[in-house]
JSON list of C-alpha atoms in Angstrom, two decimals:
[
{"chain": "A", "resi": 498, "resn": "UNK", "atom": "CA", "xyz": [24.56, 54.60, -25.97]},
{"chain": "A", "resi": 499, "resn": "UNK", "atom": "CA", "xyz": [21.46, 52.62, -26.92]},
{"chain": "A", "resi": 500, "resn": "UNK", "atom": "CA", "xyz": [23.61, 49.71, -28.04]},
{"chain": "A", "resi": 501, "resn": "UNK", "atom": "CA", "xyz": [25.46, 49.74, -24.73]},
{"chain": "A", "resi": 502, "resn": "UNK", "atom": "CA", "xyz": [22.23, 49.68, -22.71]},
{"chain": "A", "resi": 503, "resn": "UNK", "atom": "CA", "xyz": [20.85, 46.92, -24.92]},
{"chain": "A", "resi": 504, "resn": "UNK", "atom": "CA", "xyz": [24.01, 44.82, -24.44]},
{"chain": "A", "resi": 505, "resn": "UNK", "atom": "CA", "xyz": [23.89, 45.34, -20.67]},
{"chain": "A", "resi": 506, "resn": "UNK", "atom": "CA", "xyz": [20.26, 44.23, -20.50]},
{"chain": "A", "resi": 507, "resn": "UNK", "atom": "CA", "xyz": [21.02, 41.17, -22.63]},
{"chain": "A", "resi": 508, "resn": "UNK", "atom": "CA", "xyz": [24.02, 40.22, -20.45]},
{"chain": "A", "resi": 509, "resn": "UNK", "atom": "CA", "xyz": [22.04, 40.56, -17.23]},
{"chain": "A", "resi": 510, "resn": "UNK", "atom": "CA", "xyz": [19.22, 38.46, -18.69]},
{"chain": "A", "resi": 511, "resn": "UNK", "atom": "CA", "xyz": [21.69, 35.83, -19.83]},
{"chain": "A", "resi": 512, "resn": "UNK", "atom": "CA", "xyz": [23.40, 35.69, -16.43]},
{"chain": "A", "resi": 513, "resn": "UNK", "atom": "CA", "xyz": [20.08, 35.40, -14.61]},
{"chain": "A", "resi": 514, "resn": "UNK", "atom": "CA", "xyz": [18.97, 32.57, -16.88]},
{"chain": "A", "resi": 515, "resn": "UNK", "atom": "CA", "xyz": [22.21, 30.64, -16.43]},
{"chain": "A", "resi": 516, "resn": "UNK", "atom": "CA", "xyz": [22.13, 31.12, -12.65]},
{"chain": "A", "resi": 517, "resn": "UNK", "atom": "CA", "xyz": [18.56, 29.84, -12.50]},
{"chain": "A", "resi": 518, "resn": "UNK", "atom": "CA", "xyz": [19.49, 26.84, -14.64]},
{"chain": "A", "resi": 519, "resn": "UNK", "atom": "CA", "xyz": [22.36, 26.00, -12.29]},
{"chain": "A", "resi": 520, "resn": "UNK", "atom": "CA", "xyz": [19.99, 26.12, -9.33]},
{"chain": "A", "resi": 521, "resn": "UNK", "atom": "CA", "xyz": [17.49, 23.61, -10.75]},
{"chain": "A", "resi": 522, "resn": "UNK", "atom": "CA", "xyz": [16.55, 20.90, -8.33]},
{"chain": "A", "resi": 523, "resn": "UNK", "atom": "CA", "xyz": [16.04, 17.19, -8.74]},
{"chain": "A", "resi": 524, "resn": "UNK", "atom": "CA", "xyz": [13.81, 14.93, -6.65]},
{"chain": "A", "resi": 525, "resn": "UNK", "atom": "CA", "xyz": [14.80, 11.57, -5.20]},
{"chain": "A", "resi": 526, "resn": "UNK", "atom": "CA", "xyz": [12.30, 9.19, -3.59]},
{"chain": "A", "resi": 527, "resn": "UNK", "atom": "CA", "xyz": [13.64, 6.31, -1.53]},
{"chain": "A", "resi": 528, "resn": "UNK", "atom": "CA", "xyz": [12.51, 3.65, 0.90]},
{"chain": "A", "resi": 529, "resn": "UNK", "atom": "CA", "xyz": [14.57, 2.76, 3.94]},
{"chain": "A", "resi": 530, "resn": "UNK", "atom": "CA", "xyz": [15.71, -0.49, 5.46]},
{"chain": "A", "resi": 531, "resn": "UNK", "atom": "CA", "xyz": [14.96, -0.89, 8.33]},
{"chain": "A", "resi": 532, "resn": "UNK", "atom": "CA", "xyz": [11.59, 0.71, 7.80]},
{"chain": "A", "resi": 533, "resn": "UNK", "atom": "CA", "xyz": [10.61, 3.94, 9.51]},
{"chain": "A", "resi": 534, "resn": "UNK", "atom": "CA", "xyz": [8.05, 3.24, 12.20]},
{"chain": "A", "resi": 535, "resn": "UNK", "atom": "CA", "xyz": [7.71, 6.41, 14.28]},
{"chain": "A", "resi": 536, "resn": "UNK", "atom": "CA", "xyz": [8.22, 10.16, 14.48]},
{"chain": "A", "resi": 537, "resn": "UNK", "atom": "CA", "xyz": [11.70, 9.63, 15.92]},
{"chain": "A", "resi": 538, "resn": "UNK", "atom": "CA", "xyz": [12.75, 7.78, 12.77]},
{"chain": "A", "resi": 539, "resn": "UNK", "atom": "CA", "xyz": [11.46, 10.62, 10.62]},
{"chain": "A", "resi": 540, "resn": "UNK", "atom": "CA", "xyz": [13.19, 13.21, 12.78]},
{"chain": "A", "resi": 541, "resn": "UNK", "atom": "CA", "xyz": [16.50, 11.33, 12.70]},
{"chain": "A", "resi": 542, "resn": "UNK", "atom": "CA", "xyz": [16.42, 11.19, 8.90]},
{"chain": "A", "resi": 543, "resn": "UNK", "atom": "CA", "xyz": [15.41, 14.84, 8.44]},
{"chain": "A", "resi": 544, "resn": "UNK", "atom": "CA", "xyz": [18.02, 16.12, 10.90]},
{"chain": "A", "resi": 545, "resn": "UNK", "atom": "CA", "xyz": [20.90, 14.22, 9.29]},
{"chain": "A", "resi": 546, "resn": "UNK", "atom": "CA", "xyz": [20.11, 14.27, 5.57]},
{"chain": "A", "resi": 547, "resn": "UNK", "atom": "CA", "xyz": [19.88, 18.07, 5.54]},
{"chain": "A", "resi": 548, "resn": "UNK", "atom": "CA", "xyz": [23.69, 18.15, 5.89]},
{"chain": "A", "resi": 549, "resn": "UNK", "atom": "CA", "xyz": [24.25, 16.58, 2.45]},
{"chain": "A", "resi": 550, "resn": "UNK", "atom": "CA", "xyz": [25.38, 19.38, 0.14]},
{"chain": "A", "resi": 551, "resn": "UNK", "atom": "CA", "xyz": [22.65, 20.67, -2.13]},
{"chain": "A", "resi": 552, "resn": "UNK", "atom": "CA", "xyz": [19.66, 19.40, -0.13]},
{"chain": "A", "resi": 553, "resn": "UNK", "atom": "CA", "xyz": [16.78, 21.86, -0.35]},
{"chain": "A", "resi": 554, "resn": "UNK", "atom": "CA", "xyz": [14.12, 19.89, 1.50]},
{"chain": "A", "resi": 555, "resn": "UNK", "atom": "CA", "xyz": [13.33, 16.47, 2.93]},
{"chain": "A", "resi": 556, "resn": "UNK", "atom": "CA", "xyz": [9.88, 14.99, 3.47]},
{"chain": "A", "resi": 557, "resn": "UNK", "atom": "CA", "xyz": [9.15, 11.67, 5.16]},
{"chain": "A", "resi": 558, "resn": "UNK", "atom": "CA", "xyz": [6.06, 9.51, 5.25]},
{"chain": "A", "resi": 559, "resn": "UNK", "atom": "CA", "xyz": [5.81, 6.55, 7.63]},
{"chain": "A", "resi": 560, "resn": "UNK", "atom": "CA", "xyz": [2.51, 5.23, 6.16]},
{"chain": "A", "resi": 561, "resn": "UNK", "atom": "CA", "xyz": [3.95, 5.25, 2.62]},
{"chain": "A", "resi": 562, "resn": "UNK", "atom": "CA", "xyz": [7.46, 4.26, 3.78]},
{"chain": "A", "resi": 563, "resn": "UNK", "atom": "CA", "xyz": [8.86, 7.01, 1.57]},
{"chain": "A", "resi": 564, "resn": "UNK", "atom": "CA", "xyz": [11.51, 9.70, 1.92]},
{"chain": "A", "resi": 565, "resn": "UNK", "atom": "CA", "xyz": [11.40, 12.48, -0.68]},
{"chain": "A", "resi": 566, "resn": "UNK", "atom": "CA", "xyz": [14.51, 14.61, -1.07]},
{"chain": "A", "resi": 567, "resn": "UNK", "atom": "CA", "xyz": [14.70, 17.73, -3.22]},
{"chain": "A", "resi": 568, "resn": "UNK", "atom": "CA", "xyz": [18.30, 18.59, -3.97]},
{"chain": "A", "resi": 569, "resn": "UNK", "atom": "CA", "xyz": [20.64, 20.23, -6.47]},
{"chain": "A", "resi": 570, "resn": "UNK", "atom": "CA", "xyz": [21.97, 17.45, -8.66]},
{"chain": "A", "resi": 571, "resn": "UNK", "atom": "CA", "xyz": [25.13, 19.46, -9.37]},
{"chain": "A", "resi": 572, "resn": "UNK", "atom": "CA", "xyz": [26.06, 19.26, -5.69]},
{"chain": "A", "resi": 573, "resn": "UNK", "atom": "CA", "xyz": [24.95, 15.75, -4.64]},
{"chain": "A", "resi": 574, "resn": "UNK", "atom": "CA", "xyz": [24.65, 12.28, -6.11]},
{"chain": "A", "resi": 575, "resn": "UNK", "atom": "CA", "xyz": [22.68, 9.19, -5.20]},
{"chain": "A", "resi": 576, "resn": "UNK", "atom": "CA", "xyz": [25.84, 7.75, -3.67]},
{"chain": "A", "resi": 577, "resn": "UNK", "atom": "CA", "xyz": [26.08, 10.76, -1.33]},
{"chain": "A", "resi": 578, "resn": "UNK", "atom": "CA", "xyz": [22.63, 9.88, 0.00]},
{"chain": "A", "resi": 579, "resn": "UNK", "atom": "CA", "xyz": [23.50, 6.18, 0.32]},
{"chain": "A", "resi": 580, "resn": "UNK", "atom": "CA", "xyz": [26.48, 7.19, 2.47]},
{"chain": "A", "resi": 581, "resn": "UNK", "atom": "CA", "xyz": [24.49, 9.70, 4.54]},
{"chain": "A", "resi": 582, "resn": "UNK", "atom": "CA", "xyz": [21.73, 7.18, 5.30]},
{"chain": "A", "resi": 583, "resn": "UNK", "atom": "CA", "xyz": [24.25, 4.46, 6.16]},
{"chain": "A", "resi": 584, "resn": "UNK", "atom": "CA", "xyz": [25.84, 6.78, 8.72]},
{"chain": "A", "resi": 585, "resn": "UNK", "atom": "CA", "xyz": [22.53, 6.82, 10.62]},
{"chain": "A", "resi": 586, "resn": "UNK", "atom": "CA", "xyz": [21.88, 3.09, 10.27]},
{"chain": "A", "resi": 587, "resn": "UNK", "atom": "CA", "xyz": [19.71, 2.89, 7.14]},
{"chain": "A", "resi": 588, "resn": "UNK", "atom": "CA", "xyz": [20.05, 1.42, 3.68]},
{"chain": "A", "resi": 589, "resn": "UNK", "atom": "CA", "xyz": [18.06, 3.05, 0.91]},
{"chain": "A", "resi": 590, "resn": "UNK", "atom": "CA", "xyz": [16.49, 1.93, -2.32]},
{"chain": "A", "resi": 591, "resn": "UNK", "atom": "CA", "xyz": [15.08, 4.16, -5.04]},
{"chain": "A", "resi": 592, "resn": "UNK", "atom": "CA", "xyz": [11.31, 4.18, -5.13]},
{"chain": "A", "resi": 593, "resn": "UNK", "atom": "CA", "xyz": [9.49, 4.51, -8.44]}
]
């Protein structure tokens, strides 16, 4: 009985660890062309980019001309974001 309980605890721990690993997020920072210049630009980006699979959050900064996207890299690629931005009239470039 003790062995069974021990094996169950180990399996649950293993499953939880693998699920957490699969949920790890990556961060992408980009600049846009044309540049963002107002709150409407920020809103347009936030409203549309959230529909890319795996996006957890999007932050924009007009003064820094930066869009920061936190996403699950297993569900989305850089090319997915290039396509999503192009659909709303922007080109993007990775920011270091």
